[in-house]
XYZ file of C-alpha atoms in Angstrom:
714
model
C 82.036 -28.487 18.584
C 84.026 -28.658 21.827
C 84.424 -31.941 23.683
C 81.959 -31.107 26.449
C 81.915 -34.701 27.758
C 85.262 -34.069 29.465
C 83.351 -31.928 31.997
C 81.608 -35.059 33.345
C 82.737 -37.745 35.786
C 82.932 -41.368 34.609
C 79.390 -42.374 35.667
C 77.835 -39.198 34.294
C 79.657 -39.651 30.983
C 78.510 -43.250 30.595
C 74.904 -42.267 31.365
C 75.028 -39.460 28.782
C 76.511 -41.648 26.032
C 73.998 -44.510 26.379
C 71.208 -43.378 24.055
C 69.521 -46.502 22.693
C 66.582 -48.155 24.430
C 65.127 -47.522 27.901
C 67.512 -45.995 30.465
C 67.085 -45.447 34.220
C 69.525 -43.005 35.825
C 69.362 -43.100 39.626
C 70.730 -39.750 40.732
C 71.387 -39.028 44.395
C 71.003 -35.451 45.702
C 73.676 -33.047 44.471
C 75.001 -35.595 41.956
C 74.594 -33.430 38.827
C 71.201 -34.655 37.650
C 70.327 -31.532 35.630
C 73.841 -31.515 34.175
C 73.458 -35.102 32.920
C 70.073 -34.413 31.300
C 71.381 -31.244 29.659
C 74.542 -32.899 28.406
C 72.493 -35.795 27.053
C 70.442 -33.335 24.968
C 73.673 -31.693 23.744
C 75.230 -35.102 22.996
C 72.205 -36.213 20.950
C 72.351 -32.979 18.939
C 76.093 -33.466 18.374
C 75.338 -36.901 16.874
C 73.022 -35.301 14.309
C 69.671 -35.959 16.004
C 67.225 -33.251 14.899
C 66.158 -30.840 17.684
C 62.432 -31.501 17.048
C 63.028 -35.243 17.619
C 63.937 -34.655 21.295
C 61.386 -34.180 24.094
C 62.543 -33.310 27.627
C 59.948 -33.178 30.420
C 60.409 -31.529 33.818
C 58.200 -30.654 36.805
C 58.851 -26.911 37.123
C 59.262 -24.093 34.641
C 62.375 -23.118 36.608
C 63.991 -26.499 35.854
C 62.911 -26.343 32.191
C 64.357 -22.852 31.733
C 67.613 -23.845 33.415
C 67.891 -26.849 31.103
C 67.222 -24.722 27.993
C 69.841 -22.188 29.039
C 72.495 -24.813 29.800
C 71.839 -26.714 26.555
C 72.111 -23.455 24.573
C 75.442 -22.664 26.260
C 76.752 -26.089 25.198
C 75.605 -26.321 21.576
C 74.089 -22.975 20.635
C 71.072 -22.439 18.369
C 70.058 -26.103 17.777
C 69.104 -26.328 21.470
C 66.446 -23.613 20.958
C 64.286 -25.985 18.920
C 64.315 -28.890 21.382
C 60.941 -29.329 23.121
C 61.768 -28.746 26.793
C 59.034 -27.977 29.316
C 56.864 -29.176 32.174
C 54.439 -32.041 31.551
C 51.548 -29.585 31.771
C 53.007 -26.936 29.453
C 54.085 -29.455 26.792
C 50.765 -31.310 26.681
C 48.862 -28.002 26.806
C 50.648 -27.080 23.557
C 49.722 -30.440 21.965
C 46.104 -29.912 23.051
C 46.022 -26.415 21.545
C 46.872 -27.986 18.177
C 44.421 -30.874 18.526
C 41.690 -29.235 20.661
C 38.937 -29.397 18.060
C 39.123 -33.195 17.948
C 37.952 -33.179 21.578
C 35.246 -30.566 21.001
C 37.227 -27.594 22.361
C 38.493 -24.545 20.500
C 42.197 -23.696 20.376
C 41.666 -20.721 22.709
C 40.437 -22.847 25.641
C 41.061 -21.388 29.110
C 43.262 -23.146 31.671
C 41.699 -22.912 35.147
C 44.122 -22.632 38.051
C 43.313 -23.944 41.522
C 41.401 -20.797 42.533
C 39.249 -20.840 39.375
C 38.545 -24.536 39.832
C 37.570 -24.040 43.487
C 35.264 -21.147 42.580
C 33.473 -23.300 40.006
C 33.085 -26.190 42.467
C 31.584 -23.837 45.072
C 29.056 -22.577 42.528
C 28.153 -26.149 41.549
C 27.619 -27.159 45.198
C 25.039 -24.344 45.415
C 23.416 -25.258 42.091
C 23.082 -28.907 43.149
C 21.427 -27.748 46.403
C 24.017 -29.476 48.593
C 24.532 -27.913 52.011
C 27.771 -25.920 52.030
C 28.137 -26.765 55.731
C 28.144 -30.505 55.076
C 30.445 -30.566 52.039
C 33.779 -28.786 51.845
C 34.657 -27.489 48.364
C 38.409 -27.870 49.004
C 38.023 -31.559 49.901
C 35.847 -32.117 46.821
C 38.474 -30.421 44.652
C 41.201 -32.665 46.086
C 39.134 -35.831 45.543
C 38.355 -34.873 41.928
C 42.042 -34.153 41.298
C 43.094 -37.503 42.780
C 40.487 -39.277 40.644
C 41.768 -37.612 37.486
C 45.385 -38.445 38.329
C 44.325 -42.082 38.658
C 42.395 -41.830 35.345
C 39.042 -42.420 37.062
C 36.146 -40.853 35.125
C 33.040 -39.329 36.787
C 31.046 -42.476 35.924
C 33.835 -44.646 37.294
C 33.893 -42.608 40.507
C 30.115 -42.970 40.838
C 30.337 -46.748 40.504
C 32.926 -46.896 43.315
C 31.139 -44.511 45.708
C 30.271 -46.399 48.899
C 28.772 -43.672 51.107
C 26.624 -40.532 50.847
C 29.577 -38.158 50.806
C 31.306 -40.006 47.952
C 28.016 -40.049 46.029
C 27.801 -36.268 46.351
C 31.419 -35.917 45.175
C 30.604 -38.119 42.168
C 27.663 -35.877 41.189
C 29.768 -32.729 41.633
C 32.618 -34.305 39.609
C 30.238 -35.055 36.721
C 28.720 -31.551 36.848
C 32.217 -30.046 37.104
C 33.460 -31.753 33.929
C 30.304 -30.721 32.060
C 30.716 -27.122 33.266
C 34.372 -27.022 32.225
C 33.482 -28.267 28.745
C 30.674 -25.696 28.415
C 33.122 -22.971 29.411
C 35.711 -24.181 26.872
C 38.054 -24.676 29.834
C 40.379 -27.316 31.256
C 41.897 -27.502 34.723
C 45.519 -28.522 35.386
C 44.703 -32.216 35.615
C 42.759 -32.119 32.343
C 45.890 -31.041 30.487
C 47.184 -34.575 31.042
C 43.916 -36.521 31.212
C 42.664 -35.000 27.945
C 46.009 -35.834 26.313
C 45.479 -39.502 27.218
C 41.928 -39.261 25.887
C 43.274 -37.753 22.669
C 45.896 -40.482 22.186
C 43.452 -43.297 22.985
C 40.699 -42.070 20.671
C 42.794 -40.754 17.780
C 45.452 -43.262 16.794
C 46.731 -41.004 13.989
C 47.467 -38.223 16.493
C 49.331 -40.630 18.765
C 51.354 -41.953 15.834
C 52.240 -38.399 14.784
C 53.818 -37.623 18.156
C 55.332 -41.106 18.515
C 57.099 -40.678 15.174
C 58.239 -37.148 15.928
C 59.852 -37.769 19.318
C 62.610 -40.331 18.877
C 64.226 -39.491 22.216
C 62.242 -38.768 25.397
C 63.991 -37.610 28.564
C 62.189 -37.242 31.902
C 63.438 -35.340 34.950
C 62.363 -36.242 38.527
C 60.774 -39.502 37.394
C 59.986 -40.430 41.003
C 57.379 -37.641 40.993
C 55.341 -38.962 38.058
C 51.740 -39.996 38.635
C 49.562 -42.576 36.902
C 48.545 -40.275 34.017
C 52.124 -39.171 33.317
C 53.281 -42.782 33.396
C 50.619 -43.772 30.823
C 51.479 -40.821 28.560
C 55.183 -41.697 28.618
C 54.552 -45.370 27.820
C 52.321 -44.394 24.901
C 54.712 -41.815 23.469
C 57.811 -44.014 23.805
C 56.168 -47.124 22.322
C 57.577 -46.715 18.817
C 61.263 -45.834 19.333
C 61.590 -46.996 22.992
C 64.339 -44.429 23.638
C 62.978 -43.384 27.015
C 65.540 -42.031 29.481
C 64.245 -41.304 32.991
C 66.283 -39.759 35.768
C 65.347 -39.459 39.413
C 65.843 -40.620 42.978
C 63.342 -42.852 44.728
C 64.659 -41.463 48.041
C 63.263 -38.051 47.049
C 59.721 -39.199 46.213
C 57.665 -36.840 48.416
C 54.505 -36.033 46.477
C 52.135 -38.987 46.940
C 49.543 -36.509 48.278
C 49.263 -35.073 44.786
C 49.226 -38.439 43.028
C 52.929 -39.255 42.544
C 53.595 -43.002 42.581
C 56.989 -44.131 43.855
C 56.339 -47.501 42.191
C 56.887 -45.853 38.788
C 60.618 -45.580 39.505
C 60.883 -48.692 41.697
C 59.232 -50.815 38.975
C 60.931 -49.265 35.928
C 63.078 -52.391 35.506
C 59.941 -54.569 35.530
C 58.227 -52.334 32.948
C 61.335 -52.278 30.744
C 63.292 -55.509 31.411
C 65.937 -54.519 28.848
C 66.618 -51.147 30.481
C 70.131 -49.978 31.251
C 70.626 -48.654 34.814
C 73.183 -46.053 35.880
C 73.791 -44.797 39.415
C 75.092 -41.285 40.127
C 76.337 -41.545 43.704
C 78.979 -38.797 43.960
C 77.591 -35.758 45.758
C 79.046 -32.357 44.868
C 76.900 -30.317 47.266
C 77.248 -31.301 50.895
C 79.959 -31.969 53.477
C 80.783 -35.537 54.482
C 79.005 -35.146 57.852
C 75.767 -33.896 56.255
C 75.834 -36.656 53.655
C 76.470 -39.363 56.280
C 73.541 -38.080 58.336
C 71.258 -38.234 55.287
C 72.470 -41.731 54.422
C 71.882 -43.062 57.953
C 68.362 -41.601 58.007
C 67.191 -42.914 54.621
C 68.524 -46.426 55.233
C 65.687 -46.843 57.772
C 63.262 -47.046 54.820
C 62.513 -50.481 53.383
C 60.950 -49.299 50.105
C 63.999 -48.089 48.203
C 66.759 -48.801 45.698
C 70.034 -48.898 47.624
C 72.676 -46.317 46.723
C 76.013 -45.523 48.323
C 76.377 -41.761 48.354
C 79.879 -40.328 48.736
C 81.664 -37.000 48.358
C 85.160 -35.569 47.980
C 84.041 -32.485 49.926
C 85.491 -31.802 53.378
C 84.252 -33.319 56.641
C 82.471 -30.125 57.621
C 81.008 -29.004 60.918
C 78.792 -31.131 63.159
C 75.036 -31.050 62.660
C 73.578 -28.786 65.339
C 70.475 -30.121 67.109
C 68.702 -27.467 69.168
C 66.139 -28.159 71.888
C 63.838 -25.145 72.404
C 61.285 -24.268 75.058
C 58.506 -23.345 72.618
C 57.966 -21.959 69.116
C 58.930 -18.432 70.148
C 62.154 -19.646 71.699
C 62.746 -21.712 68.540
C 62.390 -18.609 66.346
C 64.637 -16.519 68.608
C 67.346 -19.153 68.600
C 67.201 -19.730 64.840
C 67.652 -15.984 64.319
C 70.462 -15.951 66.922
C 72.307 -18.711 65.048
C 71.831 -16.876 61.739
C 73.442 -13.761 63.230
C 76.279 -15.866 64.679
C 76.942 -17.524 61.302
C 77.011 -14.132 59.581
C 79.421 -12.777 62.208
C 81.773 -15.783 62.142
C 81.617 -16.877 58.498
C 80.605 -13.696 56.638
C 77.542 -15.302 55.024
C 74.982 -13.235 53.137
C 71.315 -13.401 54.147
C 70.510 -15.268 50.906
C 72.715 -18.140 52.131
C 70.122 -19.142 54.762
C 66.867 -21.054 54.465
C 64.394 -21.867 57.241
C 62.388 -24.994 56.379
C 59.192 -26.198 58.049
C 56.651 -28.975 57.543
C 53.510 -26.783 57.474
C 52.943 -23.205 56.291
C 51.484 -22.182 59.662
C 54.932 -22.549 61.277
C 56.274 -19.516 59.413
C 54.479 -17.014 61.677
C 56.842 -17.171 64.672
C 59.898 -16.880 62.397
C 58.365 -13.914 60.571
C 57.641 -12.181 63.897
C 61.206 -12.637 65.113
C 62.833 -11.638 61.810
C 60.717 -8.472 61.769
C 61.714 -7.709 65.380
C 65.357 -8.094 64.418
C 64.827 -6.134 61.170
C 66.207 -8.953 59.047
C 64.657 -9.031 55.555
C 63.099 -12.310 54.435
C 61.187 -13.847 51.539
C 58.477 -16.484 51.910
C 58.156 -18.936 49.042
C 54.478 -19.830 48.821
C 53.113 -16.527 50.092
C 50.696 -14.704 47.773
C 52.460 -14.991 44.430
C 52.337 -12.063 42.004
C 49.832 -13.663 39.621
C 47.559 -14.657 42.533
C 47.078 -11.094 43.811
C 43.526 -9.766 43.556
C 44.195 -6.851 41.225
C 46.232 -9.091 38.902
C 43.605 -11.862 38.913
C 40.950 -9.256 38.075
C 42.813 -8.001 34.993
C 43.678 -11.540 33.903
C 39.965 -12.413 34.155
C 39.158 -9.572 31.719
C 41.833 -10.802 29.314
C 40.663 -14.409 29.614
C 37.067 -13.450 28.854
C 38.259 -11.508 25.800
C 40.187 -14.564 24.584
C 37.452 -17.061 25.540
C 33.948 -15.510 25.863
C 32.585 -18.846 27.167
C 34.659 -18.505 30.377
C 31.836 -18.021 32.898
C 34.137 -17.992 35.961
C 36.080 -15.019 34.597
C 32.766 -13.358 33.679
C 31.444 -13.732 37.245
C 34.646 -12.358 38.745
C 34.556 -9.086 36.795
C 30.891 -8.448 35.887
C 30.659 -5.918 38.728
C 34.307 -4.920 39.103
C 34.826 -2.012 39.010
C 31.326 -1.450 40.343
C 28.803 -0.917 37.537
C 25.538 -1.356 39.424
C 25.018 -5.054 38.661
C 23.837 -6.852 41.796
C 23.454 -10.507 42.774
C 19.755 -10.628 41.848
C 20.567 -9.459 38.312
C 23.382 -11.998 37.987
C 21.059 -14.783 39.186
C 18.546 -13.889 36.430
C 21.335 -13.898 33.816
C 22.472 -17.322 35.016
C 18.957 -18.733 34.930
C 18.446 -17.418 31.381
C 21.837 -18.808 30.216
C 21.044 -22.186 31.776
C 17.646 -22.454 30.035
C 19.115 -21.423 26.669
C 22.279 -23.542 27.063
C 24.535 -20.565 26.351
C 27.425 -18.770 28.095
C 26.786 -15.857 30.452
C 28.514 -13.497 28.013
C 26.216 -14.557 25.186
C 23.248 -14.235 27.533
C 23.944 -10.541 28.242
C 24.166 -9.865 24.493
C 20.430 -10.664 24.620
C 19.747 -8.674 27.786
C 16.427 -7.403 26.354
C 15.160 -11.001 26.404
C 16.125 -11.763 30.018
C 12.943 -11.674 32.146
C 12.693 -9.729 35.403
C 15.438 -7.151 34.764
C 15.066 -3.433 35.405
C 15.843 -1.030 32.564
C 18.916 0.123 34.465
C 20.185 -3.456 34.871
C 19.649 -4.189 31.148
C 21.583 -1.069 30.220
C 24.491 -1.877 32.593
C 24.719 -5.457 31.326
C 24.689 -4.386 27.694
C 27.350 -1.727 28.316
C 29.580 -4.436 29.825
C 28.898 -6.628 26.781
C 29.924 -3.770 24.439
C 33.121 -3.161 26.431
C 34.272 -6.793 26.180
C 33.143 -7.124 22.550
C 35.180 -4.035 21.652
C 38.355 -5.782 22.836
C 37.396 -9.105 21.253
C 37.264 -7.220 17.942
C 40.602 -5.492 18.672
C 42.415 -8.647 19.841
C 43.882 -9.571 16.441
C 44.417 -5.977 15.300
C 46.718 -4.600 18.021
C 49.450 -6.126 20.188
C 48.686 -7.758 23.535
C 50.569 -4.953 25.291
C 48.561 -2.202 23.563
C 45.276 -4.001 24.192
C 46.030 -4.417 27.916
C 47.007 -0.772 28.366
C 43.887 0.429 26.557
C 41.668 -1.914 28.610
C 43.075 -0.709 31.936
C 42.582 2.915 30.836
C 38.977 2.112 29.853
C 38.315 0.464 33.221
C 39.864 3.385 35.118
C 41.633 1.019 37.546
C 44.670 3.239 38.151
C 42.382 6.206 38.871
C 40.226 4.031 41.152
C 43.204 2.987 43.292
C 44.699 6.500 43.301
C 41.442 7.832 44.744
C 41.687 5.210 47.490
C 45.156 6.590 48.302
C 46.127 4.013 50.990
C 49.464 2.128 50.985
C 47.742 -1.082 49.811
C 46.142 0.794 46.888
C 49.528 2.203 45.860
C 50.953 -1.328 45.946
C 48.099 -2.459 43.685
C 48.958 0.295 41.192
C 52.610 -0.830 41.164
C 51.496 -4.411 40.576
C 49.223 -3.403 37.666
C 52.079 -1.438 36.106
C 54.351 -4.464 36.537
C 51.748 -6.681 34.824
C 51.537 -4.244 31.886
C 55.333 -4.387 31.584
C 55.260 -8.200 31.591
C 52.551 -8.371 28.882
C 54.301 -5.738 26.731
C 57.643 -7.536 27.048
C 56.008 -10.840 26.153
C 54.157 -9.407 23.152
C 57.386 -7.786 21.880
C 59.085 -11.189 22.020
C 56.019 -12.944 20.532
C 54.664 -10.636 17.792
C 52.266 -13.280 16.407
C 48.489 -12.765 16.671
C 47.918 -15.292 19.464
C 50.458 -13.687 21.860
C 47.742 -12.894 24.409
C 46.548 -16.519 24.468
C 50.165 -17.664 24.886
C 50.790 -15.198 27.706
C 47.673 -16.324 29.592
C 48.715 -19.961 29.165
C 52.200 -19.306 30.562
C 50.791 -17.393 33.522
C 48.299 -20.154 34.337
C 51.117 -22.715 34.508
C 53.438 -20.732 36.802
C 54.085 -22.259 40.233
C 55.304 -20.541 43.417
C 58.845 -21.850 43.017
C 59.004 -20.592 39.407
C 58.642 -16.971 40.551
C 61.211 -17.239 43.372
C 64.705 -15.998 42.649
C 67.555 -16.190 45.128
C 69.033 -12.882 43.917
C 67.789 -10.516 46.613
C 69.783 -10.634 49.830
C 67.050 -11.968 52.096
C 66.587 -15.017 54.305
C 64.336 -17.596 52.628
C 61.414 -19.291 54.399
C 59.649 -22.232 52.757
C 58.073 -25.631 53.321
C 60.224 -28.713 52.908
C 58.171 -29.732 49.867
C 59.024 -26.450 48.133
C 62.754 -26.879 48.798
C 63.330 -29.920 46.580
C 65.878 -29.158 43.876
C 67.348 -26.178 45.751
C 70.514 -25.781 47.819
C 71.718 -23.348 50.489
C 74.982 -23.023 52.432
C 73.097 -23.033 55.772
C 69.822 -24.903 56.321
C 67.507 -24.883 59.352
C 64.946 -27.714 59.535
C 62.498 -26.703 62.253
C 59.613 -28.259 64.173
C 61.153 -31.737 64.407
C 58.514 -33.115 66.754
C 56.326 -36.205 66.676
C 52.969 -35.279 65.141
C 54.438 -32.294 63.324
C 57.378 -33.894 61.501
C 56.591 -36.719 60.970
C 53.058 -35.372 60.526
C 50.423 -36.946 62.791
C 48.617 -38.864 60.002
C 51.818 -40.716 59.077
C 52.795 -42.041 62.488
C 50.700 -45.229 62.246
C 51.018 -45.774 58.489
C 54.316 -47.348 57.381
C 54.102 -46.120 53.800
C 53.307 -42.533 54.818
C 55.989 -42.604 57.524
C 58.573 -43.634 54.924
C 57.507 -40.669 52.772
C 57.947 -38.339 55.755
C 61.448 -39.774 56.202
C 62.170 -39.119 52.510
C 61.020 -35.546 53.074
C 63.478 -35.223 55.979
C 66.187 -36.663 53.711
C 65.349 -34.033 51.078
C 65.634 -31.318 53.734
C 69.012 -32.558 55.013
C 70.466 -32.761 51.508
C 69.619 -29.112 50.711
C 72.486 -28.138 53.052
C 75.927 -27.418 51.622
C 77.987 -26.331 54.649
C 75.932 -26.310 57.842
C 72.736 -27.964 59.059
C 70.661 -26.993 62.093
C 67.780 -29.174 63.351
C 65.393 -27.672 65.903
C 62.468 -28.863 68.001
C 60.285 -27.339 70.704
C 59.320 -28.965 74.021
C 55.924 -27.244 73.832
C 53.951 -25.601 71.056
C 50.740 -23.575 70.932
C 47.976 -25.257 68.911
C 44.529 -23.674 68.536
C 45.187 -21.533 71.616
C 46.263 -24.474 73.820
C 49.809 -25.332 74.945
C 50.726 -28.849 73.766
C 53.761 -30.694 75.152
C 55.845 -32.192 72.366
C 58.170 -35.165 71.947
C 61.184 -34.776 69.689
C 60.961 -36.460 66.300
C 62.104 -40.066 65.908
C 64.114 -38.894 62.887
C 66.587 -37.107 65.179
C 67.490 -40.430 66.815
C 68.365 -41.875 63.403
C 71.382 -39.562 63.056
C 74.541 -41.020 64.685
C 75.454 -39.153 67.872
C 79.047 -38.608 66.700
C 77.769 -36.340 63.900
C 75.783 -34.105 66.262
C 76.449 -31.076 68.472
C 73.538 -30.775 70.905
C 72.165 -27.517 72.392
C 69.605 -28.052 75.141
C 67.174 -25.546 76.579
C 69.085 -25.865 79.909
C 72.342 -24.730 78.274
C 70.593 -21.627 77.020
C 69.047 -21.015 80.443
C 72.571 -20.972 81.984
C 73.749 -18.513 79.323
C 70.713 -16.346 79.978
C 71.482 -16.327 83.720
C 75.057 -15.201 83.076
C 73.740 -12.431 80.850
C 71.217 -11.472 83.531
C 73.996 -11.304 86.166
C 75.952 -9.070 83.828
C 72.973 -6.878 83.125
C 72.318 -6.411 86.838
C 75.883 -5.149 87.299
C 75.318 -2.403 84.753
C 71.623 -1.971 85.487
C 70.768 -2.427 81.764
C 68.611 -5.069 80.137
C 67.859 -5.950 76.539
C 65.095 -3.519 75.601
C 66.384 -0.678 77.802
C 66.134 2.762 76.187
C 69.413 4.708 76.562
C 71.000 8.038 75.569
C 74.451 8.422 73.950
C 76.133 11.831 73.631
C 76.894 11.370 69.900
C 74.238 8.941 68.651
C 71.275 10.143 70.658
C 68.423 7.874 71.812
C 68.502 4.130 71.104
C 67.322 0.775 72.395
C 69.628 -2.041 73.605
C 69.108 -5.164 71.479
C 71.965 -7.355 72.772
C 74.394 -7.540 75.720
C 77.560 -9.615 76.032
C 80.862 -9.931 77.889
C 81.617 -8.777 81.433
C 83.874 -6.438 83.327
C 85.980 -4.250 81.018
C 84.802 -6.276 78.013
C 81.097 -5.798 78.639
C 79.431 -4.498 75.475
C 75.999 -3.650 74.121
C 74.449 -3.556 70.653
C 72.277 -0.441 70.567
C 69.757 0.370 67.827
C 69.803 4.176 67.486
C 66.889 6.022 65.876
C 69.080 8.040 63.486
C 72.307 6.021 63.235
C 71.212 2.359 63.133
C 72.927 -0.362 65.182
C 76.234 0.263 66.984
C 78.384 -2.130 69.066
C 79.615 -0.165 72.099
C 81.951 -1.033 74.998
C 79.992 -0.034 78.105
C 83.176 1.028 79.894
C 83.550 3.957 77.501
C 80.058 4.463 76.053
C 78.729 6.383 79.082
C 75.174 5.304 78.253
C 72.463 6.901 80.343
C 69.080 5.248 80.942
C 66.089 7.104 79.535
C 63.027 7.080 81.735
C 59.535 7.490 80.219
């Protein structure tokens, strides 16, 4: 085995080689965190530790897959048998094995956020609460927060101190009962039920405690209460718990993450060994200094001294804009300038924003300029309607108790089953205490149905039952293809014939390819269950790949763990970033500052920071103040562009344009290239030039002195 430790710097090497007892590795941005975790796995294997004795936990499938690949490249086949995955995927696998102890079957369904929200909406109706007075999304968030804090429905009820909280408590209790009846768990249950399992079944806990002698945790600053409890329980026997993270990048308190988990690790494990990875391999000295100056304004932190051997780099560009449209135009202008001067590819740029709504103006401008872009967090493949519909069929086949999947597809494609019929089925199922699928198997006993409705319901029952019977006899790929043929979905969308319908057909074909590929790689009988589990645990960032040459747009929260040569952080205004709710709350303000720090440290070569003097909100123009965070960057690191500077440049361009009687947007005729539209003008006198977008020849840069352009009048 090669001496792979020589690839590490001194601090990284020491952190990798310390394997006994609790270890805290504080890893600044760009300091090789993933490398250290991967090398630690490889080092343990090289010492003779068995692969099944190592557990590595991450927060995204992307990070887990990267770790698996790197570990395999270092030590080969032994790395394949190490348990590496997200908290949710790893504990979902444990729960599959132990499900029956908790009253579930091994084929339980995992509800994603949409499924969960749909169920909550149905329960609000069933409990006769006014949908106008209680928002299902808020209820979902409160239930999730309660679970992450290990608060049960009864516990929530005992703490409720107003009418709204009492309603949430009743919905929470009904929600957990409904999930259990449907043989389903939501994301939070995958961890909460694991705690329940370990608390109530000591033998199960001891089995996993004995098995995992070494536990490694990535991004420890993002752990919540439930994850913290699970780790303490699992590591109790061998105490070889190695956590790696950066308190300065703790940005997920809104989804339950507790920064105290990393800040208090030394208190929880007084004998822990602490290592600090402070050398940054990603950013220039100027970018790193800016980040360091910003984060030192936080009081709740573990001090680190980040440094880099990289070059000084260019100044950080701060751009004052008139409004959000001007901001978008100038961001796109700077992207084009960077490409022209430094030969960057489009994939080298990311535009970051605090809220999803900010993407619109950038999308408009990028479309105008015909620059391709990708939004991380737009409708992901597995969230598209046609894909969710097919997945609902497959989930019902795997788990016939899944009422939410049943309700989604009972009348899709249309089979003449209306709301009144569905209401009678639900009432019958409720009285009998059975699933909706079982209820329609007894459609002759459901009161109030027409003969036609009974027949349609029973035909649907026979369709699903046919595939339940086939599930263990043919591959997941074959079953899915046969099902889609039976449903006639491709034919249905072909008859529609519109561009959206054709896109749906392509998506269905892509899904069939994914299932077939998965079933070829997983020939065992439960491949379909495994595929559905993997799909349910995919996040937006897992499906994003920076391979296509497009500009990336994403929220700052989505950007953690990524890096780009050129980064734009936009909307740096008080009330937007930092967000309004945080301005008067010290703890929340410090988290906003950590989020800014995360954004800054995504940049490798160049960083642009933009803000608008006014911004449209709900149809009204609001005048903005620049973010306090901008004043925390030393002036000597900054190159400032004001709106006035740009106004002077615009006037010069206008003077030039008047001389030639052309403006940006003018339609012109060229003897060789034909008709085109001017998209940019620059220079003056003999050097005056225009970029013209021609209908048949694309964009051309032409010297006006020789181009002999003629205006086209309409």
